[in-house]
Amino acid sequence: MRRHGLRLVGRPATSRTGTLGGAGCWPTLVSSPSVGSGRVSQPHHLLYSSASRPVGSPFSSFLKEAQQQAAAAAAATPAPSLAPSAATAEENSSESLPNSPSSPSSAPVAPGVMLVEESMIPEYDLIVIGSGPAGQKAAIQSSKLGKRVALVDDGAWLGGICLNTGTIPSKTLREAILYLSGFKQRFFYGKSYTAKENWNFSDLTYRVQSVIKREKEVIMNQITRNHVTHVRGRGSFWDANTILVSDSHGTKGKLRGKHILVACGTRPAHDPNIPCDGKYIFDADQILNLSEMPRNLIVVGAGVVGIEYAAMLGSLANTQVTVIDQRPELLEFVDREIVDNLVFHMREARGKFRLGEKVKNVKVDEARKRVIAELESGKRVIGDSLLYAVGRQCNSDSLNLAAAGLTADARGRLRVNEHYQTAVPHIYAAGDVIGFPSLASSSMLQGRLAVCHMWGQQCARVQPSLIPYGIYSIPEISMVGQTEHELTKNNIPYEYGIARYSEIAKGMMIGDETGGMLKILFHQETRKVLGVHAIGESATEIIHIGQAALAMGATIDYFTNNVFNFPTFAEAYQVAALDGYNKIMA
């Protein structure tokens, strides 16, 4: 039964008066945990909101009514054993967290807000704010350790930016473009080849929405299966141990946690001179709302997000893309030879670059259905759509950090130590809110590591140098380890070997036109692998072979002295290693 209150899914919190959880104005009644298991058997969710009672009614009247309905529900459903386990008895007798301030019961209450007895605020071992990759993995890992966990997130954004507007949608869009445009078949069947006649942008977004829907179901099943309580609403700090949750109907309530993990994610940064209207001017969260395929797309910002969308949409036969960035070089952290390859391919697809240029202002010409970007140099760039992809801002500004004794930097990022603890030791942070590298993969790991430290679990740590990076442009790029620039800067003698897709059988089979290649950097004297860089089909897949080689301290001899499946892209490692070996033996 659901009303306007926040929906709680999964394991009940243990309040100070038993297993009846009362979160603000939405008490949730569940059947008692099975003996000794700490798990919930057949929960009954009886949800209430302030809309169901007169404004200002005391909470005790809700409790009495809730108890009556719970009794009726219990009579209709076989109840599990109510005998408390030793663990439950210990929890109920343990010292509770400090009370947070509360209003006296006689005080007037604003519409949509109900009074709460402090003793009825549900308590959790861990409250996670945000359900993106970091939040999901932290919540599930903590639950697997037998902890009571609440995951606070607006239900509409379950999965965070990663699932709703970021990683999953953009990579699915890429796959749809590659398939429908016939991009991979052009070498053999000509540039006019397409998988479907007269397809449009809605065909692309149909695939995107289908994947998002299925992924949301997977995440919800994981949360429920692992007995994580999902609280639908927006969370902010009431104090260092208490989270105030509010939903879109104005319903509010509190949760109390021994530990808090902030994984609130980010949103696109905006420039007041570039108003993102979702019609002509889009940010990265809005770009999938395009109603039709742009013929001339302006991309402001040549970071990873900007380059990915520019390369994706620029690969369409009838779309020309102009990339504008105030930096003189693209993707400074990527191997220069790899970047040069990408730029060459994008220019072959009629792409243009305006580097070292800054956008001063953007105007929309409604009559001619076009957008005009005015640069500080005096140039004007005209298109029918503009994507603004210059940086991201953390969502921590809505968390009332000061109430918890926390501060953020100008971009909303929280500073953490090597264990992902903030300045307040029982409050942790993970994911994009702590900044670089801001990857879904690294965020998942950060969430798990934070929880392991939180609960005193031993957990192997991953070296930052072993984290692979993937850029899902067309062609895609991936890298792990050091670049030539870094090795030169650190005075490390190195050599490299290259395998080009045009030289291996698999590359010929797929008709590679992107100049795909794999480069191995290795020490001149020891032949130890120092870095691997790839561009082309399956680059983000085969990079993990290089990651494993780096992790075990392998030399290029591993690749020259072992057998690889043939024909595969993995064969590129052997070809590159032999190329490098020939250079040092010459």
Coordinates of C-alpha atoms in Angstrom, one line a residue:
M1 CA 0.0 0.0 0.0
R2 CA 1.6 3.3 -1.0
R3 CA 0.5 6.9 -0.4
H4 CA 2.4 10.1 -0.8
G5 CA 5.0 9.2 1.8
L6 CA 8.5 8.0 1.1
R7 CA 8.7 4.4 0.2
L8 CA 10.8 2.1 2.3
V9 CA 11.9 -1.2 0.7
G10 CA 13.8 -4.0 2.5
R11 CA 15.0 -4.5 6.0
P12 CA 13.4 -2.5 8.8
A13 CA 15.4 -0.3 11.0
T14 CA 15.4 -1.0 14.7
S15 CA 14.0 2.0 16.6
R16 CA 14.5 2.5 20.3
T17 CA 11.2 0.9 21.0
G18 CA 11.5 -2.2 18.9
T19 CA 11.3 -3.1 15.2
L20 CA 8.6 -0.6 14.3
G21 CA 10.4 1.9 12.1
G22 CA 9.0 5.4 12.1
A23 CA 10.8 7.7 9.6
G24 CA 9.4 11.2 10.2
C25 CA 5.8 11.1 9.1
W26 CA 5.9 7.8 7.3
P27 CA 6.1 4.9 9.8
T28 CA 6.8 1.6 8.0
L29 CA 5.6 -1.6 9.7
V30 CA 7.3 -4.8 8.8
S31 CA 7.2 -8.3 10.2
S32 CA 9.9 -9.1 12.8
P33 CA 13.2 -10.6 11.6
S34 CA 13.6 -14.3 11.6
V35 CA 15.2 -15.7 14.7
G36 CA 19.0 -15.3 14.6
S37 CA 19.0 -14.3 10.9
G38 CA 18.8 -10.6 11.1
R39 CA 16.9 -10.8 7.8
V40 CA 13.3 -9.8 7.1
S41 CA 10.6 -12.4 6.2
Q42 CA 7.7 -11.2 4.1
P43 CA 7.7 -7.5 5.0
H44 CA 4.4 -5.6 5.1
H45 CA 4.7 -2.0 4.1
L46 CA 2.1 0.2 5.6
L47 CA 2.9 3.7 4.5
Y48 CA 1.5 7.0 5.8
S49 CA 2.0 10.6 4.9
S50 CA 0.9 13.9 6.3
A51 CA -1.8 14.1 3.7
S52 CA -3.7 11.2 5.4
R53 CA -4.1 13.0 8.8
P54 CA -4.9 16.5 9.9
V55 CA -2.0 18.9 10.0
G56 CA -0.4 19.0 13.5
S57 CA -1.8 15.7 14.7
P58 CA 0.5 14.1 17.3
F59 CA 2.7 11.3 16.1
S60 CA 1.2 9.0 18.8
S61 CA -2.1 8.9 17.0
F62 CA -0.3 7.6 13.9
L63 CA 1.5 5.0 15.9
K64 CA -1.8 3.7 17.4
E65 CA -3.4 3.5 14.0
A66 CA -0.3 1.9 12.6
Q67 CA -0.3 -0.8 15.3
Q68 CA -4.0 -1.6 14.6
Q69 CA -3.3 -2.0 10.9
A70 CA -0.2 -4.1 11.7
A71 CA -2.3 -6.4 13.8
A72 CA -4.9 -6.8 11.0
A73 CA -2.1 -7.5 8.5
A74 CA -0.5 -10.1 10.9
A75 CA -3.9 -11.9 11.3
A76 CA -4.1 -12.3 7.5
T77 CA -0.5 -13.5 7.1
P78 CA 1.3 -16.3 9.0
A79 CA 3.7 -14.5 11.3
P80 CA 7.3 -15.6 11.8
S81 CA 8.7 -16.3 15.2
L82 CA 8.8 -13.2 17.4
A83 CA 11.4 -14.6 19.8
P84 CA 14.3 -12.1 19.7
S85 CA 17.7 -13.4 18.9
A86 CA 20.7 -12.7 21.1
A87 CA 22.0 -10.2 18.5
T88 CA 18.7 -8.4 18.5
A89 CA 18.6 -8.2 22.3
E90 CA 22.1 -6.8 22.3
E91 CA 21.2 -4.2 19.7
N92 CA 18.2 -3.1 21.7
S93 CA 20.2 -2.7 24.9
S94 CA 23.1 -1.0 23.3
E95 CA 23.8 2.7 23.7
S96 CA 21.8 4.8 21.3
L97 CA 23.1 7.7 19.2
P98 CA 22.7 11.2 20.6
N99 CA 19.3 12.8 20.1
S100 CA 19.0 15.6 17.5
P101 CA 16.9 18.7 18.3
S102 CA 13.2 18.3 17.9
S103 CA 10.2 20.6 18.0
P104 CA 7.8 20.4 21.0
S105 CA 4.6 18.5 20.2
S106 CA 2.6 21.6 20.8
A107 CA 4.3 23.7 18.1
P108 CA 2.5 24.4 14.9
V109 CA 3.6 22.3 11.9
A110 CA 3.8 23.4 8.3
P111 CA 1.7 21.5 5.7
G112 CA 3.4 18.3 4.7
V113 CA 5.5 18.0 7.8
M114 CA 4.7 15.8 10.8
L115 CA 6.1 15.9 14.3
V116 CA 8.4 13.0 15.3
E117 CA 9.1 11.6 18.7
E118 CA 12.9 11.4 18.9
S119 CA 12.7 7.8 20.2
M120 CA 10.9 6.8 17.0
I121 CA 13.5 7.9 14.5
P122 CA 14.8 4.7 12.9
E123 CA 18.4 3.9 13.4
Y124 CA 20.8 2.3 10.9
D125 CA 24.4 1.2 11.0
L126 CA 24.9 3.0 7.7
I127 CA 23.0 5.6 5.8
V128 CA 24.1 6.0 2.2
I129 CA 23.2 9.2 0.3
G130 CA 23.0 8.5 -3.4
S131 CA 22.4 5.3 -5.4
G132 CA 25.0 5.6 -8.1
P133 CA 27.9 3.1 -8.4
A134 CA 29.6 4.1 -5.2
G135 CA 26.4 4.2 -3.2
Q136 CA 25.0 0.9 -4.5
K137 CA 28.2 -1.1 -3.8
A138 CA 28.7 0.5 -0.4
A139 CA 25.1 -0.3 0.7
I140 CA 25.2 -3.9 -0.6
Q141 CA 28.7 -4.6 0.8
S142 CA 27.7 -3.3 4.2
S143 CA 24.5 -5.4 4.2
K144 CA 26.5 -8.5 3.3
L145 CA 28.5 -7.8 6.5
G146 CA 25.2 -8.0 8.5
K147 CA 24.6 -4.3 8.9
R148 CA 21.4 -2.4 8.8
V149 CA 21.6 -0.1 5.8
A150 CA 19.4 2.7 4.4
L151 CA 19.9 4.0 0.9
V152 CA 18.5 7.5 0.4
D153 CA 17.8 8.5 -3.1
D154 CA 15.1 10.1 -5.2
G155 CA 13.3 7.1 -6.8
A156 CA 13.3 8.8 -10.2
W157 CA 17.1 8.8 -10.1
L158 CA 17.8 5.3 -8.9
G159 CA 21.2 4.3 -10.2
G160 CA 22.4 7.9 -10.2
I161 CA 23.9 9.8 -13.1
C162 CA 25.7 6.7 -14.3
L163 CA 22.4 5.0 -15.1
N164 CA 20.1 7.9 -15.9
T165 CA 22.0 10.4 -18.0
G166 CA 25.7 9.4 -17.9
T167 CA 27.6 6.2 -18.5
I168 CA 24.9 3.8 -19.4
P169 CA 22.9 6.1 -21.7
S170 CA 25.9 7.5 -23.6
K171 CA 27.5 4.2 -24.2
T172 CA 24.2 2.6 -25.3
L173 CA 23.7 5.6 -27.7
R174 CA 27.2 4.8 -29.1
E175 CA 26.3 1.2 -29.7
A176 CA 23.0 2.2 -31.3
I177 CA 24.8 4.7 -33.6
L178 CA 27.4 2.1 -34.6
Y179 CA 24.7 -0.4 -35.5
L180 CA 22.0 1.8 -37.2
S181 CA 24.5 3.9 -39.1
G182 CA 26.3 0.8 -40.5
F183 CA 29.6 2.4 -39.4
K184 CA 31.4 -1.0 -38.9
Q185 CA 30.3 -2.2 -42.3
R186 CA 31.3 0.8 -44.4
F187 CA 34.7 -0.6 -45.4
F188 CA 33.2 -3.5 -47.2
Y189 CA 29.7 -2.3 -48.2
G190 CA 30.2 1.5 -48.8
K191 CA 29.4 4.6 -46.8
S192 CA 25.7 4.5 -47.9
Y193 CA 25.2 1.2 -46.0
T194 CA 22.8 1.4 -43.0
A195 CA 21.1 -1.3 -40.9
K196 CA 17.7 0.4 -41.2
E197 CA 16.3 2.8 -43.8
N198 CA 15.0 6.2 -42.7
W199 CA 16.0 5.8 -39.1
N200 CA 15.9 8.8 -36.8
F201 CA 17.1 10.0 -33.4
S202 CA 14.1 8.3 -31.7
D203 CA 15.4 5.0 -32.9
L204 CA 18.6 5.7 -31.0
T205 CA 16.9 6.8 -27.8
Y206 CA 14.5 3.8 -27.9
R207 CA 17.5 1.5 -27.4
V208 CA 18.8 3.8 -24.6
Q209 CA 15.5 3.9 -22.7
S210 CA 15.2 0.1 -23.0
V211 CA 18.6 -0.5 -21.4
I212 CA 17.9 2.1 -18.7
K213 CA 14.7 0.4 -17.7
R214 CA 16.3 -3.0 -17.5
E215 CA 19.2 -1.8 -15.5
K216 CA 16.9 -0.1 -13.0
E217 CA 15.1 -3.4 -12.5
V218 CA 18.5 -5.1 -11.9
I219 CA 19.6 -2.5 -9.4
M220 CA 16.2 -2.6 -7.5
N221 CA 16.4 -6.4 -7.4
Q222 CA 19.9 -6.2 -6.0
I223 CA 18.9 -3.7 -3.3
T224 CA 15.9 -5.7 -2.3
R225 CA 17.6 -9.1 -2.4
N226 CA 20.4 -7.7 -0.1
H227 CA 17.9 -6.3 2.4
V228 CA 18.9 -2.7 1.9
T229 CA 16.2 -0.3 2.9
H230 CA 15.5 2.1 0.0
V231 CA 14.3 5.5 1.2
R232 CA 12.8 7.5 -1.7
G233 CA 13.6 11.1 -1.2
R234 CA 16.3 13.8 -1.0
G235 CA 18.6 13.6 2.0
S236 CA 20.5 16.3 3.8
F237 CA 22.3 16.6 7.1
W238 CA 20.3 17.5 10.2
D239 CA 23.4 16.9 12.3
A240 CA 26.4 14.7 12.0
N241 CA 24.4 11.5 12.6
T242 CA 20.9 12.4 11.4
I243 CA 19.7 12.7 7.8
L244 CA 16.6 14.7 7.0
V245 CA 14.7 13.2 4.1
S246 CA 12.1 15.0 2.0
D247 CA 10.1 13.9 -1.0
S248 CA 8.4 15.8 -3.9
H249 CA 5.2 16.1 -1.9
G250 CA 6.8 17.9 1.0
T251 CA 6.8 14.9 3.3
K252 CA 9.7 15.0 5.6
G253 CA 11.3 12.7 8.2
K254 CA 14.6 11.8 9.8
L255 CA 16.9 8.8 9.8
R256 CA 19.8 8.3 12.2
G257 CA 23.0 6.4 11.4
K258 CA 26.1 5.4 13.2
H259 CA 28.0 6.0 9.9
I260 CA 27.1 8.1 6.8
L261 CA 28.5 7.6 3.3
V262 CA 28.1 10.5 0.9
A263 CA 27.9 9.4 -2.7
C264 CA 25.7 12.2 -4.1
G265 CA 27.4 12.4 -7.5
T266 CA 27.6 15.5 -9.8
R267 CA 25.6 17.5 -12.3
P268 CA 26.7 19.4 -15.4
A269 CA 28.3 22.8 -14.7
H270 CA 26.6 25.8 -16.3
D271 CA 27.7 29.2 -17.6
P272 CA 25.3 32.1 -17.3
N273 CA 26.3 33.2 -20.8
I274 CA 25.3 29.8 -22.2
P275 CA 21.7 29.1 -21.1
C276 CA 20.9 25.4 -21.6
D277 CA 17.3 25.5 -22.7
G278 CA 17.0 21.9 -23.7
K279 CA 15.8 23.0 -27.2
Y280 CA 18.8 24.5 -29.0
I281 CA 21.4 24.4 -26.2
F282 CA 21.9 21.2 -24.2
D283 CA 24.1 20.1 -21.3
A284 CA 25.3 16.5 -21.1
D285 CA 22.2 15.5 -19.1
Q286 CA 19.9 16.9 -21.7
I287 CA 21.5 15.8 -25.0
L288 CA 19.4 12.7 -25.3
N289 CA 16.4 15.0 -25.5
L290 CA 17.3 16.0 -29.0
S291 CA 14.2 15.7 -31.2
E292 CA 16.1 15.1 -34.4
M293 CA 19.5 14.5 -35.8
P294 CA 21.6 17.7 -35.7
R295 CA 23.2 18.7 -39.1
N296 CA 25.6 21.1 -37.5
L297 CA 26.5 20.4 -33.8
I298 CA 28.7 22.8 -31.8
V299 CA 30.4 21.1 -28.8
V300 CA 31.8 23.5 -26.2
G301 CA 34.3 21.6 -24.0
A302 CA 36.8 19.0 -25.2
G303 CA 37.0 16.9 -22.1
V304 CA 36.0 13.2 -22.0
V305 CA 32.3 13.8 -22.2
G306 CA 32.5 16.4 -24.9
I307 CA 34.8 14.3 -27.1
E308 CA 32.7 11.2 -26.7
Y309 CA 29.5 12.9 -27.9
A310 CA 31.4 14.8 -30.6
A311 CA 33.0 11.6 -32.0
M312 CA 29.7 9.7 -31.7
L313 CA 27.5 12.2 -33.4
G314 CA 30.2 13.2 -35.8
S315 CA 30.4 9.7 -37.2
L316 CA 26.8 10.1 -38.6
A317 CA 26.9 10.7 -42.3
N318 CA 24.8 13.9 -42.2
T319 CA 26.2 15.5 -39.1
Q320 CA 29.1 17.9 -38.9
V321 CA 30.6 18.7 -35.5
T322 CA 32.7 21.7 -34.4
V323 CA 34.6 21.3 -31.1
I324 CA 35.6 24.4 -29.1
D325 CA 37.9 24.4 -26.1
Q326 CA 40.1 27.0 -24.5
R327 CA 42.9 24.5 -23.9
P328 CA 45.5 24.2 -26.7
E329 CA 45.5 20.4 -26.6
L330 CA 42.9 17.6 -26.3
L331 CA 42.9 15.1 -23.5
E332 CA 46.3 16.0 -22.0
F333 CA 46.4 12.8 -19.9
V334 CA 46.2 10.5 -23.0
D335 CA 49.2 9.4 -25.1
R336 CA 49.8 12.0 -27.8
E337 CA 50.0 9.4 -30.6
I338 CA 46.6 8.0 -29.6
V339 CA 45.1 11.5 -29.5
D340 CA 46.5 12.4 -32.9
N341 CA 45.0 9.3 -34.3
L342 CA 41.5 10.3 -32.9
V343 CA 41.8 13.8 -34.2
F344 CA 42.7 12.6 -37.6
H345 CA 39.8 10.3 -37.8
M346 CA 37.3 12.9 -36.6
R347 CA 38.6 15.4 -39.2
E348 CA 38.2 12.7 -41.8
A349 CA 34.5 12.7 -40.8
R350 CA 34.3 16.5 -41.4
G351 CA 34.9 17.4 -37.8
K352 CA 36.4 20.8 -36.9
F353 CA 38.4 21.9 -33.9
R354 CA 38.7 25.4 -32.5
L355 CA 41.3 24.9 -29.8
G356 CA 42.7 27.8 -27.6
E357 CA 39.4 29.5 -28.1
K358 CA 36.9 30.6 -25.4
V359 CA 33.2 31.1 -25.9
K360 CA 32.1 34.6 -24.8
N361 CA 28.4 34.3 -25.5
V362 CA 25.8 32.1 -27.2
K363 CA 22.7 33.4 -29.0
V364 CA 19.7 31.6 -30.3
D365 CA 18.1 32.7 -33.6
E366 CA 14.6 31.3 -33.2
A367 CA 13.5 32.5 -36.6
R368 CA 16.2 30.6 -38.5
K369 CA 16.3 27.8 -35.9
R370 CA 20.0 28.1 -35.2
V371 CA 22.4 28.8 -32.4
I372 CA 25.4 31.2 -32.7
A373 CA 28.5 30.8 -30.5
E374 CA 30.5 34.1 -30.2
L375 CA 34.2 33.5 -29.4
E376 CA 36.5 36.0 -27.5
S377 CA 38.7 36.1 -30.7
G378 CA 35.8 37.6 -32.6
K379 CA 34.9 34.4 -34.5
R380 CA 31.4 33.1 -34.8
V381 CA 30.4 29.5 -35.0
I382 CA 26.9 28.7 -36.3
G383 CA 25.0 25.4 -35.8
D384 CA 21.5 24.1 -35.3
S385 CA 22.3 22.6 -31.8
L386 CA 25.0 23.2 -29.1
L387 CA 26.2 20.9 -26.4
Y388 CA 27.8 22.5 -23.4
A389 CA 30.2 20.1 -21.7
V390 CA 32.6 22.1 -19.6
G391 CA 33.0 20.5 -16.3
R392 CA 30.7 19.2 -13.6
Q393 CA 29.5 20.4 -10.2
C394 CA 29.1 18.2 -7.2
N395 CA 25.6 17.8 -5.7
S396 CA 26.9 18.3 -2.2
D397 CA 25.6 21.9 -2.1
S398 CA 22.1 20.6 -1.2
L399 CA 23.3 18.4 1.7
N400 CA 23.6 21.1 4.4
L401 CA 27.2 20.0 5.0
A402 CA 27.7 22.6 7.7
A403 CA 25.3 20.8 10.0
A404 CA 27.6 17.8 10.0
G405 CA 30.8 19.9 10.4
L406 CA 31.9 19.4 6.8
T407 CA 33.0 21.8 4.1
A408 CA 33.5 21.4 0.3
D409 CA 35.7 23.1 -2.2
A410 CA 34.4 25.5 -4.9
R411 CA 33.3 22.6 -7.1
G412 CA 31.5 20.9 -4.2
R413 CA 34.1 18.2 -3.7
L414 CA 34.8 16.6 -0.3
R415 CA 38.3 15.9 0.9
V416 CA 38.9 12.4 2.1
N417 CA 41.9 10.3 3.4
E418 CA 43.1 7.0 2.0
H419 CA 40.2 5.3 3.7
Y420 CA 37.6 7.6 2.2
Q421 CA 36.9 9.3 5.6
T422 CA 36.0 12.9 5.6
A423 CA 37.1 15.4 8.3
V424 CA 34.3 13.9 10.5
P425 CA 35.6 10.3 11.0
H426 CA 32.3 8.4 10.9
I427 CA 31.3 10.2 7.7
Y428 CA 32.7 8.8 4.5
A429 CA 32.5 9.9 0.9
A430 CA 33.1 8.1 -2.4
G431 CA 32.5 8.5 -6.1
D432 CA 32.4 11.7 -8.2
V433 CA 31.9 13.8 -5.0
I434 CA 35.6 13.3 -4.1
G435 CA 36.9 14.2 -7.6
F436 CA 39.4 12.4 -9.8
P437 CA 39.2 9.9 -11.4
S438 CA 35.4 10.1 -11.4
L439 CA 34.9 6.8 -13.1
A440 CA 32.0 4.4 -12.5
S441 CA 34.4 1.5 -12.1
S442 CA 36.6 3.3 -9.6
S443 CA 33.5 4.6 -7.7
M444 CA 32.3 1.1 -7.2
L445 CA 35.6 0.1 -5.7
Q446 CA 35.7 3.3 -3.5
G447 CA 32.3 2.4 -2.1
R448 CA 33.4 -1.1 -1.2
L449 CA 36.7 0.0 0.3
A450 CA 35.1 2.7 2.4
V451 CA 32.7 0.1 3.9
C452 CA 35.5 -2.4 4.6
H453 CA 37.4 0.3 6.6
M454 CA 34.2 1.4 8.3
W455 CA 33.6 -2.1 9.7
G456 CA 37.2 -3.1 10.3
Q457 CA 37.4 -5.5 7.4
Q458 CA 40.8 -6.2 5.7
C459 CA 40.6 -5.3 2.1
A460 CA 43.3 -5.3 -0.6
R461 CA 43.8 -1.8 -2.1
V462 CA 44.2 -1.2 -5.8
Q463 CA 47.1 1.0 -6.9
P464 CA 45.8 4.1 -8.8
S465 CA 48.3 3.3 -11.6
L466 CA 46.5 0.1 -12.3
I467 CA 43.1 1.7 -12.9
P468 CA 42.3 1.5 -16.6
Y469 CA 40.7 4.5 -18.4
G470 CA 38.2 4.2 -21.2
I471 CA 37.0 7.0 -23.6
Y472 CA 34.0 5.8 -25.6
S473 CA 34.6 7.9 -28.6
I474 CA 34.4 6.5 -32.1
P475 CA 37.0 5.0 -32.3
E476 CA 37.3 4.1 -28.6
I477 CA 40.4 4.8 -26.5
S478 CA 41.7 3.0 -23.5
M479 CA 44.9 3.2 -21.4
V480 CA 46.5 1.8 -18.2
G481 CA 49.9 2.7 -16.7
Q482 CA 52.2 5.5 -17.6
T483 CA 52.4 7.6 -20.8
E484 CA 55.5 8.5 -22.7
H485 CA 55.4 12.1 -21.3
E486 CA 55.4 10.8 -17.7
L487 CA 58.2 8.4 -18.4
T488 CA 60.3 11.1 -20.0
K489 CA 59.5 13.5 -17.2
N490 CA 60.7 10.9 -14.6
N491 CA 63.9 10.1 -16.5
I492 CA 62.9 6.4 -17.0
P493 CA 64.5 4.8 -20.1
Y494 CA 61.8 3.2 -22.1
E495 CA 61.1 1.8 -25.5
Y496 CA 57.8 1.0 -27.2
G497 CA 56.3 -1.5 -29.6
I498 CA 53.2 -0.9 -31.8
A499 CA 50.7 -3.3 -33.4
R500 CA 48.4 -1.8 -36.0
Y501 CA 45.0 -3.3 -36.6
S502 CA 45.7 -3.1 -40.3
E503 CA 48.5 -5.7 -39.7
I504 CA 46.6 -8.3 -37.8
A505 CA 44.0 -10.7 -39.2
K506 CA 41.1 -9.6 -36.8
G507 CA 41.6 -6.0 -37.9
M508 CA 41.3 -6.9 -41.5
M509 CA 38.2 -9.0 -40.8
I510 CA 36.3 -6.1 -39.3
G511 CA 37.4 -3.7 -42.0
D512 CA 39.0 -1.3 -39.6
E513 CA 39.1 2.2 -41.0
T514 CA 40.0 4.0 -37.8
G515 CA 43.7 3.4 -37.7
G516 CA 43.3 1.1 -34.7
M517 CA 46.5 0.3 -32.8
L518 CA 47.9 -0.9 -29.5
K519 CA 51.1 0.5 -28.0
I520 CA 53.2 -1.1 -25.2
L521 CA 55.7 1.0 -23.2
F522 CA 58.4 -1.0 -21.5
H523 CA 61.7 -0.4 -19.6
Q524 CA 64.7 -0.5 -22.0
E525 CA 66.8 -2.6 -19.6
T526 CA 64.5 -4.9 -17.7
R527 CA 61.8 -5.1 -20.4
K528 CA 59.2 -4.6 -17.7
V529 CA 55.8 -3.4 -19.0
L530 CA 55.2 0.3 -17.9
G531 CA 52.1 1.2 -19.8
V532 CA 49.6 0.1 -22.5
H533 CA 47.6 2.4 -24.8
A534 CA 45.0 1.4 -27.4
I535 CA 42.6 3.0 -29.9
G536 CA 40.1 1.2 -32.1
E537 CA 37.6 -1.6 -31.9
S538 CA 37.5 -3.4 -28.5
A539 CA 40.2 -1.2 -27.0
T540 CA 38.4 -0.9 -23.7
E541 CA 38.2 -4.7 -23.6
I542 CA 41.7 -5.8 -24.4
I543 CA 43.3 -3.2 -22.1
H544 CA 42.7 -5.5 -19.2
I545 CA 45.4 -7.9 -20.5
G546 CA 47.8 -5.0 -20.1
Q547 CA 46.4 -4.2 -16.7
A548 CA 47.1 -7.8 -15.6
A549 CA 50.6 -7.6 -16.9
L550 CA 51.3 -4.4 -15.0
A551 CA 49.8 -5.9 -11.8
M552 CA 52.1 -8.9 -11.9
G553 CA 55.2 -7.0 -13.0
A554 CA 55.5 -8.8 -16.3
T555 CA 57.9 -8.1 -19.0
I556 CA 57.2 -8.1 -22.7
D557 CA 58.6 -11.7 -22.8
Y558 CA 55.2 -12.8 -21.4
F559 CA 53.7 -11.8 -24.7
T560 CA 56.4 -13.1 -27.0
N561 CA 56.7 -16.4 -25.3
N562 CA 53.0 -17.4 -25.0
V563 CA 50.3 -18.5 -27.4
F564 CA 47.2 -16.3 -28.1
N565 CA 44.0 -17.3 -29.7
F566 CA 44.0 -16.5 -33.4
P567 CA 42.5 -14.4 -34.9
T568 CA 41.8 -12.0 -32.0
F569 CA 42.5 -8.4 -31.0
A570 CA 44.6 -9.8 -28.1
E571 CA 47.1 -10.9 -30.7
A572 CA 48.1 -7.2 -30.9
Y573 CA 49.9 -7.6 -27.6
Q574 CA 52.2 -10.2 -29.2
V575 CA 52.8 -8.2 -32.3
A576 CA 53.5 -5.0 -30.3
A577 CA 55.9 -6.9 -28.0
L578 CA 57.8 -8.4 -30.9
D579 CA 58.0 -4.9 -32.5
G580 CA 59.5 -3.5 -29.3
Y581 CA 61.9 -6.4 -28.8
N582 CA 63.2 -5.9 -32.3
K583 CA 64.0 -2.2 -31.4
I584 CA 66.1 -3.0 -28.4
M585 CA 67.9 -5.8 -30.1
A586 CA 68.7 -3.8 -33.3

